[in-house]
Tab-separated table of C-alpha atoms in Angstrom:
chain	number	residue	atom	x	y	z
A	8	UNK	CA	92.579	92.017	217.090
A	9	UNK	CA	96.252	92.772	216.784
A	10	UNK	CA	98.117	90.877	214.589
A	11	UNK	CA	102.030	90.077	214.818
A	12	UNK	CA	103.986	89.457	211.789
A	13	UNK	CA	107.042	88.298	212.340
A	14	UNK	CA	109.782	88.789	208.909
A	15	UNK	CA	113.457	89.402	208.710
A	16	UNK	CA	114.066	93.272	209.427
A	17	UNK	CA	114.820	96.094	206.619
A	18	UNK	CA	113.512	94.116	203.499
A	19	UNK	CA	110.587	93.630	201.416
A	20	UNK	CA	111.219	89.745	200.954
A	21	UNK	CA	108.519	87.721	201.631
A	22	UNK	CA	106.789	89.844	204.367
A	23	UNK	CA	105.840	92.420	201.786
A	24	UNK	CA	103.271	90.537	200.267
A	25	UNK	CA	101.500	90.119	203.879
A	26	UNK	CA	101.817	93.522	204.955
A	27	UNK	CA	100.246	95.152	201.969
A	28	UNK	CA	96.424	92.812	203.107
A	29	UNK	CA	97.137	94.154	206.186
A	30	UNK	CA	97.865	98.084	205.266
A	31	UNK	CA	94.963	97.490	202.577
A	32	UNK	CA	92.658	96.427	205.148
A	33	UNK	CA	93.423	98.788	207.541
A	34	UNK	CA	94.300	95.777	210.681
A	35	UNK	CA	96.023	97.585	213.492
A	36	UNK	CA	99.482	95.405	213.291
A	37	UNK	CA	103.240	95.128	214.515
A	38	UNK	CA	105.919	94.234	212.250
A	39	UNK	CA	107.781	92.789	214.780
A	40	UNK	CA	111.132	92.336	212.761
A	41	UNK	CA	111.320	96.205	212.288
A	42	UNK	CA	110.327	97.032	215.772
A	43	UNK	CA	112.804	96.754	218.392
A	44	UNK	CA	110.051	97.319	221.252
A	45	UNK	CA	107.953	94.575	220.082
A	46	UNK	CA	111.107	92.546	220.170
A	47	UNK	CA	113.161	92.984	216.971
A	48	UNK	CA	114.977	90.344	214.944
A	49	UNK	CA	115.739	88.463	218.372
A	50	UNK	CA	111.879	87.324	218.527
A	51	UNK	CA	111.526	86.084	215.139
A	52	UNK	CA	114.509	84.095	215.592
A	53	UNK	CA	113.158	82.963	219.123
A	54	UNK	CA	110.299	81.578	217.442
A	55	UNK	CA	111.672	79.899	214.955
A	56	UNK	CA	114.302	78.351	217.512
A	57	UNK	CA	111.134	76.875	219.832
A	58	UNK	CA	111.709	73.570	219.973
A	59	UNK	CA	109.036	73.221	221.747
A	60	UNK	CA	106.505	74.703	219.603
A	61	UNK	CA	103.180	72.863	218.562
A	62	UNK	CA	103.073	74.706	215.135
A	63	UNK	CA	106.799	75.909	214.623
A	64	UNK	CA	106.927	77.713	210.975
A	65	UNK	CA	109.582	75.958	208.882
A	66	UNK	CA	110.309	79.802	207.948
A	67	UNK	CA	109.150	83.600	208.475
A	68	UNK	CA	107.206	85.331	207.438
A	69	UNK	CA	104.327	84.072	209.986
A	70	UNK	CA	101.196	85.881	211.578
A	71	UNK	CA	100.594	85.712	214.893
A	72	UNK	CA	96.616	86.021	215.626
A	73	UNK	CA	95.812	85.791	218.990
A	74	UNK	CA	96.614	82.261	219.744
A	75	UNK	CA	97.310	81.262	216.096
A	76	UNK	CA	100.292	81.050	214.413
A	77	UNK	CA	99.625	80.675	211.302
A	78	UNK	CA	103.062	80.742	207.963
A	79	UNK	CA	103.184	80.061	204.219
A	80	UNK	CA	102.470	83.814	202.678
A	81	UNK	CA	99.438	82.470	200.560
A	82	UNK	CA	98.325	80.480	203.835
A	83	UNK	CA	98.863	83.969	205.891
A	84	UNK	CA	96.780	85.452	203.202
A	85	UNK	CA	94.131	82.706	202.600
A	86	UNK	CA	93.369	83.415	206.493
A	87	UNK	CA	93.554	86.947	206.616
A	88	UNK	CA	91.104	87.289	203.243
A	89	UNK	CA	88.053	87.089	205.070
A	90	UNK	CA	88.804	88.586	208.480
A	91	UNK	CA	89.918	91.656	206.402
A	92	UNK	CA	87.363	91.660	203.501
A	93	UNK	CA	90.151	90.876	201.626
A	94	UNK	CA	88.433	88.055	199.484
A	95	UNK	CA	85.203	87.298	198.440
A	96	UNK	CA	82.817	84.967	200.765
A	97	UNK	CA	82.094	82.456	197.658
A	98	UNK	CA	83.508	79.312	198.042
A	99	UNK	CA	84.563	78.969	194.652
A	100	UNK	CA	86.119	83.003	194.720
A	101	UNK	CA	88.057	81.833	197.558
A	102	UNK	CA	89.591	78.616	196.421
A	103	UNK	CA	90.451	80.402	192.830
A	104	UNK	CA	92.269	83.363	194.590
A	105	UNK	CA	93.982	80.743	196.431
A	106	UNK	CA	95.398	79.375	193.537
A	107	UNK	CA	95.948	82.679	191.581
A	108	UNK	CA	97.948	83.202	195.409
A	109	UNK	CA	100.227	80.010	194.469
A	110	UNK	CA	100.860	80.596	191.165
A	111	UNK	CA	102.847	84.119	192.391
A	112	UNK	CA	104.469	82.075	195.020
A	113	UNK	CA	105.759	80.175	192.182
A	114	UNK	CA	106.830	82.908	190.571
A	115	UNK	CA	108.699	84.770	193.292
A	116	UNK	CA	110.300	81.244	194.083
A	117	UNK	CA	111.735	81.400	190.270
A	118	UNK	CA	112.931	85.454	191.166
A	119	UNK	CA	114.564	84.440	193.652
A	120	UNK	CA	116.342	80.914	191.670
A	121	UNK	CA	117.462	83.900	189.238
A	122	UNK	CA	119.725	85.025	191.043
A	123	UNK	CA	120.729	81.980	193.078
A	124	UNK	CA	120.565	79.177	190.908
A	125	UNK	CA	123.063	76.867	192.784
A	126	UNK	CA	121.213	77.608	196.167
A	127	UNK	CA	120.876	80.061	198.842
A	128	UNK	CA	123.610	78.903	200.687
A	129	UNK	CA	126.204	80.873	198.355
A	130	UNK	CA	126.864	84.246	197.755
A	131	UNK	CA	125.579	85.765	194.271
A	132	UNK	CA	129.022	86.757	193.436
A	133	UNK	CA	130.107	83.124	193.476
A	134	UNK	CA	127.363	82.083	190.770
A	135	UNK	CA	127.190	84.950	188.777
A	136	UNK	CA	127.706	82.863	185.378
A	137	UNK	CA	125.084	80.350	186.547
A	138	UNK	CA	122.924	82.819	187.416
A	139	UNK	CA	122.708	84.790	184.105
A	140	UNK	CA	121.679	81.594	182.481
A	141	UNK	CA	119.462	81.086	184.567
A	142	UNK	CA	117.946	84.828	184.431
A	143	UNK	CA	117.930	84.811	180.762
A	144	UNK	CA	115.413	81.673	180.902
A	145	UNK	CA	113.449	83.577	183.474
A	146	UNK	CA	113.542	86.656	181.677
A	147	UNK	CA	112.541	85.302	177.933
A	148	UNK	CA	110.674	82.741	179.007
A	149	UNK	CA	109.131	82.401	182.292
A	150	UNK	CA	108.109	86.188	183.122
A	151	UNK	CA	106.449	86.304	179.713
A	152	UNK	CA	104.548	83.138	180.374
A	153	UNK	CA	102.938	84.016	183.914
A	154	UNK	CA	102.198	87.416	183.119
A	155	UNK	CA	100.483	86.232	180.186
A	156	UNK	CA	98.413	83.916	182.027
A	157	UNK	CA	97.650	86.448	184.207
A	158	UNK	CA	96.241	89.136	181.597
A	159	UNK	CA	94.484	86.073	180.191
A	160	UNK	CA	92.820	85.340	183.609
A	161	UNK	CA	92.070	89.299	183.723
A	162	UNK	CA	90.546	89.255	180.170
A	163	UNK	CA	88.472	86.277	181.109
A	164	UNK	CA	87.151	87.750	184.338
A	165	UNK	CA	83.192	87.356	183.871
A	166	UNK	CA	82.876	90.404	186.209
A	167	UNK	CA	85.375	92.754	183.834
A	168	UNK	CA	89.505	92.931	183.785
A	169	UNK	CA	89.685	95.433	186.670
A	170	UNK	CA	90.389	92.613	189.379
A	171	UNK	CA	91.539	88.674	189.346
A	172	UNK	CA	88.521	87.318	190.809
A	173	UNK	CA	85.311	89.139	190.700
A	174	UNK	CA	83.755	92.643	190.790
A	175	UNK	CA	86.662	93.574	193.423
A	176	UNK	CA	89.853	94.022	195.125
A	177	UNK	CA	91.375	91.100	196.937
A	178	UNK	CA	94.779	89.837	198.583
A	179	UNK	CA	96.449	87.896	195.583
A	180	UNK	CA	95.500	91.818	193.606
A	181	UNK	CA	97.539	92.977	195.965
A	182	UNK	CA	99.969	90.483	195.527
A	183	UNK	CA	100.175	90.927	191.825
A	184	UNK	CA	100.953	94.638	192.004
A	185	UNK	CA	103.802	93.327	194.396
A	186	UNK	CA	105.119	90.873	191.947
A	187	UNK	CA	104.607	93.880	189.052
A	188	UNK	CA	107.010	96.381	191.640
A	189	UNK	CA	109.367	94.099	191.812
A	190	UNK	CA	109.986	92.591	187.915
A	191	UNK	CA	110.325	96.180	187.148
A	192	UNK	CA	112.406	96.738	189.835
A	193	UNK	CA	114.671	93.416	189.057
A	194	UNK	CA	114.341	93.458	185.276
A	195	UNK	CA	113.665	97.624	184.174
A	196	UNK	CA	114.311	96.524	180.757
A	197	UNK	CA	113.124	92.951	180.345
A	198	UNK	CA	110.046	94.362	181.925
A	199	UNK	CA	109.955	97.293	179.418
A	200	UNK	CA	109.509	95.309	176.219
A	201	UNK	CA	107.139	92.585	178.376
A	202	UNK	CA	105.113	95.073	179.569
A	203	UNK	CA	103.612	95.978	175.926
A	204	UNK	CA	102.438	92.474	175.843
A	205	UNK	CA	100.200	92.563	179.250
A	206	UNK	CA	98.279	95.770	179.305
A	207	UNK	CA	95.545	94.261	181.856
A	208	UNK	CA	97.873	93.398	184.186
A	209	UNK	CA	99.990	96.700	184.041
A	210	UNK	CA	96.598	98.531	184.710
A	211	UNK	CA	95.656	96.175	187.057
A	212	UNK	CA	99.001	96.941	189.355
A	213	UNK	CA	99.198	101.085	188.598
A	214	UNK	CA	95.581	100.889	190.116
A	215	UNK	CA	96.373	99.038	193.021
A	216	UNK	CA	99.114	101.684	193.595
A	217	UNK	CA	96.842	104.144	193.998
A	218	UNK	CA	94.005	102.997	196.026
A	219	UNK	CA	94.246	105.517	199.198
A	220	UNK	CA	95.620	103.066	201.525
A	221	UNK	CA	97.904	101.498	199.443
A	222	UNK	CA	99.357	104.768	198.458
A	223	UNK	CA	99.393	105.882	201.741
A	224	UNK	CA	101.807	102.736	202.786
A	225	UNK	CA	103.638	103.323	199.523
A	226	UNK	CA	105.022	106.877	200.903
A	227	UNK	CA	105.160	106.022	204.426
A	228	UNK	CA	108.689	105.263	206.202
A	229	UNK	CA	107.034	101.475	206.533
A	230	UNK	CA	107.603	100.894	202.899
A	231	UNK	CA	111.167	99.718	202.755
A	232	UNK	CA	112.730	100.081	199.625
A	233	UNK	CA	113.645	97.169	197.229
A	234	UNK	CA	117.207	96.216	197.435
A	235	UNK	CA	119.789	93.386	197.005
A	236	UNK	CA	119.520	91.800	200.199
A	237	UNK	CA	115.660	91.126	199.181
A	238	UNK	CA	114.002	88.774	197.040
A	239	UNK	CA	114.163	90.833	194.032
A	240	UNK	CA	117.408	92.097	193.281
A	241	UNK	CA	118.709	94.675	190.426
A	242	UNK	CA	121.675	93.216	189.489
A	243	UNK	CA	121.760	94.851	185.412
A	244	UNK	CA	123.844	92.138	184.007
A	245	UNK	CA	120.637	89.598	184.380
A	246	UNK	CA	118.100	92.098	182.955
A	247	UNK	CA	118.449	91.726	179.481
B	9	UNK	CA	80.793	62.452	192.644
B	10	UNK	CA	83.624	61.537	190.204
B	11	UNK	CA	86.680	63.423	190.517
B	12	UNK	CA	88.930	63.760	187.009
B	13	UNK	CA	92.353	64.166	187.792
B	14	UNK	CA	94.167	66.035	184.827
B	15	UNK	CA	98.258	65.413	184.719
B	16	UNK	CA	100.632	64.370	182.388
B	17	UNK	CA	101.050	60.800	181.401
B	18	UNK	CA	103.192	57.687	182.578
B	19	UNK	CA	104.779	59.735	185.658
B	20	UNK	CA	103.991	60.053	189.183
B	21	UNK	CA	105.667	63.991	188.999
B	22	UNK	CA	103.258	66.408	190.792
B	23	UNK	CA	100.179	64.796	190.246
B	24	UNK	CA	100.975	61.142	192.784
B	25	UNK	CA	100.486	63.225	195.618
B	26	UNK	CA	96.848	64.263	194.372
B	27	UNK	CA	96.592	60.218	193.626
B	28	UNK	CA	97.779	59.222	196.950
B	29	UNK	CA	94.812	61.034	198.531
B	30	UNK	CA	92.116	60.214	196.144
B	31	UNK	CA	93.074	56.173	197.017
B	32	UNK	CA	93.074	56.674	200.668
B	33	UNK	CA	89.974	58.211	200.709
B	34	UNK	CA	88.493	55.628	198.404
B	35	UNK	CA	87.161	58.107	195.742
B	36	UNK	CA	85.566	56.929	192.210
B	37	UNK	CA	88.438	59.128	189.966
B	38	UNK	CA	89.913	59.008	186.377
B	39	UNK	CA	93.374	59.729	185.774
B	40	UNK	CA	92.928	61.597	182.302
B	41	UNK	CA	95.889	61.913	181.086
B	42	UNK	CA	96.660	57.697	181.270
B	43	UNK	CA	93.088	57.225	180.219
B	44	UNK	CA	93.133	57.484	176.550
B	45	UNK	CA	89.594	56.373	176.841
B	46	UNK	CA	88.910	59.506	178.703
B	47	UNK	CA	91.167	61.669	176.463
B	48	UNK	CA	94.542	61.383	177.324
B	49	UNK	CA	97.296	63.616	177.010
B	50	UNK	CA	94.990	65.694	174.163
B	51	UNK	CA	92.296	66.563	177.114
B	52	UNK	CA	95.297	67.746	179.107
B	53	UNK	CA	96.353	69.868	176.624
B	54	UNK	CA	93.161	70.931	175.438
B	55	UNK	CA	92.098	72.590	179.293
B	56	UNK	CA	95.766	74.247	179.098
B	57	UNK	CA	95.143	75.469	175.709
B	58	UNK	CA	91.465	76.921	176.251
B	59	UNK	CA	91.679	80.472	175.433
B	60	UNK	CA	88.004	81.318	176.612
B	61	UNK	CA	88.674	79.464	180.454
B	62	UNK	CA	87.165	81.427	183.067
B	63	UNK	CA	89.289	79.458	185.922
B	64	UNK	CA	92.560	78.481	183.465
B	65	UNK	CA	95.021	76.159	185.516
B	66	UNK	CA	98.626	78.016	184.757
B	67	UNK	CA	99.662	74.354	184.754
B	68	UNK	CA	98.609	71.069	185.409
B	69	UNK	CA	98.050	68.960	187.751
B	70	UNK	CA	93.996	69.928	188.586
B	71	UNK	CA	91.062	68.383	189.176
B	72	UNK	CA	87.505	68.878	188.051
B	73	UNK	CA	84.864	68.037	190.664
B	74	UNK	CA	81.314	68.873	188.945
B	75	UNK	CA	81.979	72.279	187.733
B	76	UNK	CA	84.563	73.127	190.219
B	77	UNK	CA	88.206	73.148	188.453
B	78	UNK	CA	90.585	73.192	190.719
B	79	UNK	CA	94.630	73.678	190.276
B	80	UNK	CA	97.795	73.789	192.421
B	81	UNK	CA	98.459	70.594	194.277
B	82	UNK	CA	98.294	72.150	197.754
B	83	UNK	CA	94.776	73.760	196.774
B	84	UNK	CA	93.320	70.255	195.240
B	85	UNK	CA	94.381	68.516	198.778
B	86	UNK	CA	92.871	71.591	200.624
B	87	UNK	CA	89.887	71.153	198.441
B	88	UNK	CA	89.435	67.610	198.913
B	89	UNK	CA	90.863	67.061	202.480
B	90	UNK	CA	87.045	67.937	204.249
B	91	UNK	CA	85.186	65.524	201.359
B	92	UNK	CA	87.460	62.426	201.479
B	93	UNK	CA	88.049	62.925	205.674
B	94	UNK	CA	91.105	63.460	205.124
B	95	UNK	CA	91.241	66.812	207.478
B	96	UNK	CA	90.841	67.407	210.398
B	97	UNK	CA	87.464	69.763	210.840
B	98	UNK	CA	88.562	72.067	213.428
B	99	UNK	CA	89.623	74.946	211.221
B	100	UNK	CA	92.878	75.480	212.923
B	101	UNK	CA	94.010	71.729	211.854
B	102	UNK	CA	92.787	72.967	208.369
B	103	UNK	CA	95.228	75.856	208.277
B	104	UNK	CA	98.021	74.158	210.569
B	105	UNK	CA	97.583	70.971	207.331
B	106	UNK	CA	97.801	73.167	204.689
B	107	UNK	CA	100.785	75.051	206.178
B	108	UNK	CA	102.776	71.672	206.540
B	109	UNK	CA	101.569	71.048	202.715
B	110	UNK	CA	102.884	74.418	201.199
B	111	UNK	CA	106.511	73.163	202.994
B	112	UNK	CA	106.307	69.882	201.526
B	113	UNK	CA	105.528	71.515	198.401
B	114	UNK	CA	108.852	73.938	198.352
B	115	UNK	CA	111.162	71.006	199.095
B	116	UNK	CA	109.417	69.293	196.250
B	117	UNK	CA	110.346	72.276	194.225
B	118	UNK	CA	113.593	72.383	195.252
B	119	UNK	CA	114.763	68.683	194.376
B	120	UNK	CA	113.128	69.711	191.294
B	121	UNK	CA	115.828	72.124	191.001
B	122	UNK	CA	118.339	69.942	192.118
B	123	UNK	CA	118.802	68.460	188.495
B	124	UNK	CA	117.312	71.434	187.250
B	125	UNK	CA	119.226	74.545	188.467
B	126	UNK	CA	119.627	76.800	185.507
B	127	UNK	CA	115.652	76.102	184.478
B	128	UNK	CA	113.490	73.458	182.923
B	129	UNK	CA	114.235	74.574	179.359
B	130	UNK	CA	117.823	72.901	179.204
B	131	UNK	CA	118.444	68.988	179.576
B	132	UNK	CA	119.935	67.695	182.430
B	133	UNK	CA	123.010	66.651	179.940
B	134	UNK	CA	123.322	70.380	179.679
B	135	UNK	CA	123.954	71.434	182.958
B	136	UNK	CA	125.296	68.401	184.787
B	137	UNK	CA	128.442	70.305	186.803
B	138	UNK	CA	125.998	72.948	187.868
B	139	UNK	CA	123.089	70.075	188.801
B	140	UNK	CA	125.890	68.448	191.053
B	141	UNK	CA	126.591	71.437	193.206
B	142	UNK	CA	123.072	72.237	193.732
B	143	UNK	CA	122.480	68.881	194.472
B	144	UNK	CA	125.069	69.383	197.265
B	145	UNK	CA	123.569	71.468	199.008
B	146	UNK	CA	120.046	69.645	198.542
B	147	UNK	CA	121.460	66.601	200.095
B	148	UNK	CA	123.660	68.319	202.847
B	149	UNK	CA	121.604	71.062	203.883
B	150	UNK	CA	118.324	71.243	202.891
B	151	UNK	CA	117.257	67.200	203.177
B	152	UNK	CA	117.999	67.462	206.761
B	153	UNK	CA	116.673	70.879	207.230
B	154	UNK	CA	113.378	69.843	205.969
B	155	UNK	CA	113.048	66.434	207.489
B	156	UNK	CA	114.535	67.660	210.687
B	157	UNK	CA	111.728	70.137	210.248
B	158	UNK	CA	108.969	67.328	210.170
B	159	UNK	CA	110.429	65.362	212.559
B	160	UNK	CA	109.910	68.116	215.322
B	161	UNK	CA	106.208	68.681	214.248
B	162	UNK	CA	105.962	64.750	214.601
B	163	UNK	CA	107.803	64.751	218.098
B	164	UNK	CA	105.593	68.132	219.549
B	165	UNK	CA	102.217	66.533	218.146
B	166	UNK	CA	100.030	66.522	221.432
B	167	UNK	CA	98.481	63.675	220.068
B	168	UNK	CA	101.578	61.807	219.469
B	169	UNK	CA	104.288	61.099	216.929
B	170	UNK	CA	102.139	58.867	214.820
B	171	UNK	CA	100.470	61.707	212.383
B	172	UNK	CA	101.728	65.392	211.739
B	173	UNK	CA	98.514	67.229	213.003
B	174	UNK	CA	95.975	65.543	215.544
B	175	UNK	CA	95.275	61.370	216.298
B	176	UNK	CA	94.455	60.758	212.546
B	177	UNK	CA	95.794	60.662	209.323
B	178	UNK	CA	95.687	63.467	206.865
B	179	UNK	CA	96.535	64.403	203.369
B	180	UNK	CA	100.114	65.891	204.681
B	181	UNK	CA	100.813	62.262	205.886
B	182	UNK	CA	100.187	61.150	202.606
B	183	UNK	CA	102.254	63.464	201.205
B	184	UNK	CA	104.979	63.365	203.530
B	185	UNK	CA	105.335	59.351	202.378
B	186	UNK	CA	105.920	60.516	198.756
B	187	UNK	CA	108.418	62.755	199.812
B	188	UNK	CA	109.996	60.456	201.845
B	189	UNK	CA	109.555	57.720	199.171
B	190	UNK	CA	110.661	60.292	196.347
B	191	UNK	CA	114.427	61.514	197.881
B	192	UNK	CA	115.054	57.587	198.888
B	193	UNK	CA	114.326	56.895	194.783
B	194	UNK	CA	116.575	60.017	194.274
B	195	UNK	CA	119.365	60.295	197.020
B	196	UNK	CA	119.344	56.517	198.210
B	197	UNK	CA	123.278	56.815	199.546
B	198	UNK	CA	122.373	60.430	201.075
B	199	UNK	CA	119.239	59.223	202.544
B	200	UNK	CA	120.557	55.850	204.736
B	201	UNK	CA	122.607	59.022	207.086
B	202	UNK	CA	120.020	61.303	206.857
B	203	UNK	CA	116.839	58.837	207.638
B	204	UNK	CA	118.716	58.034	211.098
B	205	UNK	CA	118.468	60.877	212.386
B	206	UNK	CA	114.262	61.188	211.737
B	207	UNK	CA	113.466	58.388	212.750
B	208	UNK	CA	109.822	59.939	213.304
B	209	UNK	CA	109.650	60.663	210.096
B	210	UNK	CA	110.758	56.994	209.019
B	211	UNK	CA	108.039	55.581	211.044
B	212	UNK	CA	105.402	57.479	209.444
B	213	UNK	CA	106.153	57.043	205.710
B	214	UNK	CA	106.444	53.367	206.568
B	215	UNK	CA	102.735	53.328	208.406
B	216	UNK	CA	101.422	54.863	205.593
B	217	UNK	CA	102.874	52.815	203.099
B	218	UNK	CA	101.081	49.688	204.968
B	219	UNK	CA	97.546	51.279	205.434
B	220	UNK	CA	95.079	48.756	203.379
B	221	UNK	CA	94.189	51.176	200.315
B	222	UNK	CA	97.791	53.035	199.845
B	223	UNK	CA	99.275	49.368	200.261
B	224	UNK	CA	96.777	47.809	197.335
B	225	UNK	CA	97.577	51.076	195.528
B	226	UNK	CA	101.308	50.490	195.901
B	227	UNK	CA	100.967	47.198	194.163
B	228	UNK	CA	99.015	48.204	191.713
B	229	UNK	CA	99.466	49.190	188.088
B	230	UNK	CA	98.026	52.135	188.785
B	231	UNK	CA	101.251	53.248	190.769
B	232	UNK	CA	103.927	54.289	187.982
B	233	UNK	CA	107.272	53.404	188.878
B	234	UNK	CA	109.833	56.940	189.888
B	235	UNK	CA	111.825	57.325	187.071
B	236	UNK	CA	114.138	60.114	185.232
B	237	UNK	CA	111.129	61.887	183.600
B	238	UNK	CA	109.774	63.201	187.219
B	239	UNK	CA	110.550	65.017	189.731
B	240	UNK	CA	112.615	62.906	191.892
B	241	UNK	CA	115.333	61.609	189.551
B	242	UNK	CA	118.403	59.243	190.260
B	243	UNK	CA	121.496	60.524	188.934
B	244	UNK	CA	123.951	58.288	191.133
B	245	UNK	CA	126.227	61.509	190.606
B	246	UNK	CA	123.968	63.772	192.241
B	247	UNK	CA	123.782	61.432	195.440
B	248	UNK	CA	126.368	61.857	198.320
């Protein structure tokens, strides 16, 4: 099986959190958004343009599968999980990394609100007041209370603080490592201080860094590098 | 089996569009939080607050079925969608449901944030001129975006206009009527333009406000009335 995902071009955004299950479990994949031969930014756009389309994604990123189209990141990843061992086959380990998988979408949601509090639909330079009250809530408050719950969920693991859910690696692990890259990338010295408080969750992400594959796509040209056009943006007056 | 439904008292908020399902499907439930005889707000708090949880919700609503705890509304209406027949059971309706669920549940953030745009730690009082120009671009652009949105789904359904996926309802209907319901409570002026222009959309939150169970529901005290503690909130200033 090839898989398509279709993303914006030249940022992490959204799409990141996809393509590391797929680098992680090794799918043979075209990120169509980056590859001009597969059809560039011009098919992701026809897509979403389709009016005809049965199951028309309100927004990209979306997987392509064969004759599946499938969007929503933790949706993407909730059908991915078990085609690429990516989650574990109990019912129950499933529908909890599910909602570990929607809790970071709520997160990344609130990244993105920091620096765009009024809306998307202005530039950051035109709510730049707005948006360092709204970073300073994110940063005090909000980081600090979903990391938390994280390294709680980690120190409550039955099967040991290594992993989310169970004795090993799955997609929303991947995901949190994702979420971890970018705070620190964001927020270098919020995430200093916060960091001291979440030890599990720090190991948890420096691990995932280094599992072969992971590493692998880390140094690769495919890894694009976090910038201001993406979800989470390093803008140093809203780090605190 | 009888579902508990944890959420916080005397609002619909989150937690109607877990309600709406359970009363379609005719489940035996208790809504905790407004049963003081099943613990009230305390038992709420007291899930939240458990230190030792193996499965900790990061917030509520959830539901316990037996010992399955379940969080995240999108998740709970996953969960329950197959035992209340209120899925489809060809897996690709499944996924296609849940997809059109995760949208309904950003737009649901997002007139959240509409009041709300520099966080949920400051009153509305307190940021009332930046609330009115996020609230602009709610109503303007992302009302019609979204409905728009459904609308198309509605008008590509093979099986016709009268349900988002397949020839019967689901949960996503369900929740598509509290949407609906929630921005007319909210935006009423905003919503006569947009409405005419989905009138798909119309149709279906009006059919499923008239099916036998959501109808009784509707009329009973069991259905708490919008108000300014939710999500959708009238501020005749924020409406167009």
């Amino acid at each position: 099986m090839r898989y398509e995902l279709y993303y914006w071009p030249q940022i992490q955004g959204r799409g990141e959190f996809v393509r590391l299950s797929l680098e992680e479990g090794g799918a043979d994949y075209v990120d169509v958004g980056n590859d001009e031969s597969a059809g560039g930014v011009e098919a992701v756009q026809g897509w979403l343009e389709d009016a005809a389309a049965v199951h028309p994604p309100f927004a990209p990123p979306f997987l392509k599968a064969g004759a599946t189209v499938v969007a929503q990141v933790a949706n993407i990843l909730q059908f991915l999980g078990p085609r690429l061992g990516l989650v574990g086959d109990n019912p129950d380990h499933a529908l909890w990394t599910h909602q570990l998988e929607l809790t970071i979408t709520d997160i990344v949601a609130e990244a993105h609100d920091a620096h765009h509090p009024l809306g998307a639909g202005r530039y950051y330079e035109d709510q730049k007041a707005e948006a360092a009250k709204r970073a300073h809530e994110f940063r005090e408050q909000r980081i600090p209370k979903y990391l938390g719950y994280f390294e709680r969920v980690l120190a409550n693991n039955p099967q040991g603080p290594e992993h989310l859910v169970g004795a090993q690696r799955s997609y929303v692990d991947l995901s949190l490592f994702q979420l971890v890259a970018g705070l620190r990338y964001a927020f270098p010295r919020a995430m200093k201080r916060i960091q001291k408080d979440v030890p599990k969750v720090v190991a948890l992400a420096d691990a995932v860094a280094a599992r072969p594959r992971i590493a692998a796509y880390l140094e690769s040209e495919r890894r694009m590098p976090f910038s201001e056009d993406g979800i989470f943006r390093h803008y140093p007056e809203l780090d605190g």
